[in-house]
Tab-separated table of C-alpha atoms in Angstrom:
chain	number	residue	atom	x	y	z
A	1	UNK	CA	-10.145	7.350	19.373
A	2	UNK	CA	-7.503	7.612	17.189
A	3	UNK	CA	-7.840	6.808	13.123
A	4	UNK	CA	-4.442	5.209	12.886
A	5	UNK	CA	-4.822	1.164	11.504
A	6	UNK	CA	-4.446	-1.219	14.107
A	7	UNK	CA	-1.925	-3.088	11.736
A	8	UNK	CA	0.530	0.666	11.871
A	9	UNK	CA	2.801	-0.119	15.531
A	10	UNK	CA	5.136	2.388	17.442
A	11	UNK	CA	6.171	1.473	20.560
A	12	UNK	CA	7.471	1.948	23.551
A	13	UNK	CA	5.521	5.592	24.143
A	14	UNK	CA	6.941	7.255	26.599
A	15	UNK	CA	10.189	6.475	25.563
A	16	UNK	CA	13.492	6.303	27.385
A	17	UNK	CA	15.301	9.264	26.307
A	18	UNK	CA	18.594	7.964	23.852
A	19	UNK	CA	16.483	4.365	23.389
A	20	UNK	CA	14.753	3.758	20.736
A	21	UNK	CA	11.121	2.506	18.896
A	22	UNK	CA	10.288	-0.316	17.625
A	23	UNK	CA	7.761	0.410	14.547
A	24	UNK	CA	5.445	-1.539	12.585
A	25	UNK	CA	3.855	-1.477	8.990
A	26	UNK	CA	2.511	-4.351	6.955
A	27	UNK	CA	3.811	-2.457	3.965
A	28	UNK	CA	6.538	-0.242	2.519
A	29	UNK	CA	5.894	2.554	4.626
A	30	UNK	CA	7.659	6.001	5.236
A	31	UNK	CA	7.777	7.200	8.938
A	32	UNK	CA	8.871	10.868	10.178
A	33	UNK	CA	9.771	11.852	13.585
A	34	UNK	CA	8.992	15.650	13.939
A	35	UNK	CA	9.945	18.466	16.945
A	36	UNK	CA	7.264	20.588	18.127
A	37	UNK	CA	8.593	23.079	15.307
A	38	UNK	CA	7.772	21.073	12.434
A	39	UNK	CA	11.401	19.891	11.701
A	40	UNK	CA	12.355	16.622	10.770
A	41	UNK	CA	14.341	15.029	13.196
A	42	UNK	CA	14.413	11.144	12.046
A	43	UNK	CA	13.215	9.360	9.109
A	44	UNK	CA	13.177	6.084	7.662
A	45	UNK	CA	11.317	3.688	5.559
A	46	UNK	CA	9.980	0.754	6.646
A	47	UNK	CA	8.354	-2.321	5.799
A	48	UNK	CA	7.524	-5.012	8.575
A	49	UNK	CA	9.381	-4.205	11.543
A	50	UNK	CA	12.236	-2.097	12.195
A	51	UNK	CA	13.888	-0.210	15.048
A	52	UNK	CA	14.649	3.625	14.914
A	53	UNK	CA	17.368	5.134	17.054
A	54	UNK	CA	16.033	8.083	19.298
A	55	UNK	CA	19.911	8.796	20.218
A	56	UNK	CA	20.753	12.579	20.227
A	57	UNK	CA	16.971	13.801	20.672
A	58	UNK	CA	16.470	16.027	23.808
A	59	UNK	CA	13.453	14.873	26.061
A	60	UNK	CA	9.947	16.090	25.245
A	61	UNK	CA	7.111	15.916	22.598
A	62	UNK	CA	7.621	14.568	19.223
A	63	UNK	CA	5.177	13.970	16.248
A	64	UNK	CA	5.541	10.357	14.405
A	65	UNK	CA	3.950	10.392	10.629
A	66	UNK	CA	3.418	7.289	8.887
A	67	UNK	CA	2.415	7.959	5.654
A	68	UNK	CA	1.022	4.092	3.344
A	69	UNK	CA	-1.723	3.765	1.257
A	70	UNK	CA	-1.727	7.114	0.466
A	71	UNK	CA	-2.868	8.622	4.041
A	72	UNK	CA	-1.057	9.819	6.744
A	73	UNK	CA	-1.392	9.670	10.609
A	74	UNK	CA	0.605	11.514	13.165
A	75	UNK	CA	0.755	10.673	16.897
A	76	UNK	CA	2.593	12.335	19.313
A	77	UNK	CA	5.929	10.763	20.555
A	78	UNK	CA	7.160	11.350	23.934
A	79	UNK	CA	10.778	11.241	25.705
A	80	UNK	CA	11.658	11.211	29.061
């Protein structure tokens, strides 16, 4: 089971590849949207809910980080 809060949302997983995710966090939050390489490929802040553009990504395995309240939880991301 993963540790991430119930209240932290990123959605739709699989993703279309060139749509984009919806994400959630009851607070100001700062998301990340890794390769398999470690390199940044998106990032935003967010606080409630806010949609982040995928556009421009090749298809396969991504890491999302959502760092709040001082902890951070990754979960992998996946276009197709």
């Amino acid at each position: 089971k993963e540790n991430v809060p119930e209240v932290l949302q990123c959605f739709p997983n699989p993703v279309a590849r060139n749509g984009s995710i919806a994400v959630y966090a009851p607070e100001q939050s700062a998301i990340h949207i890794m390769d398999v390489l470690g390199r940044e490929v998106r990032r935003a802040i967010i606080n409630g809910e806010m949609k982040i553009s995928l556009e421009g990504l090749s298809c396969g395995v991504y890491w999302s980080e959502i760092a709040m309240q001082g902890q951070v939880w990754r979960r992998a991301l996946l276009i197709r």
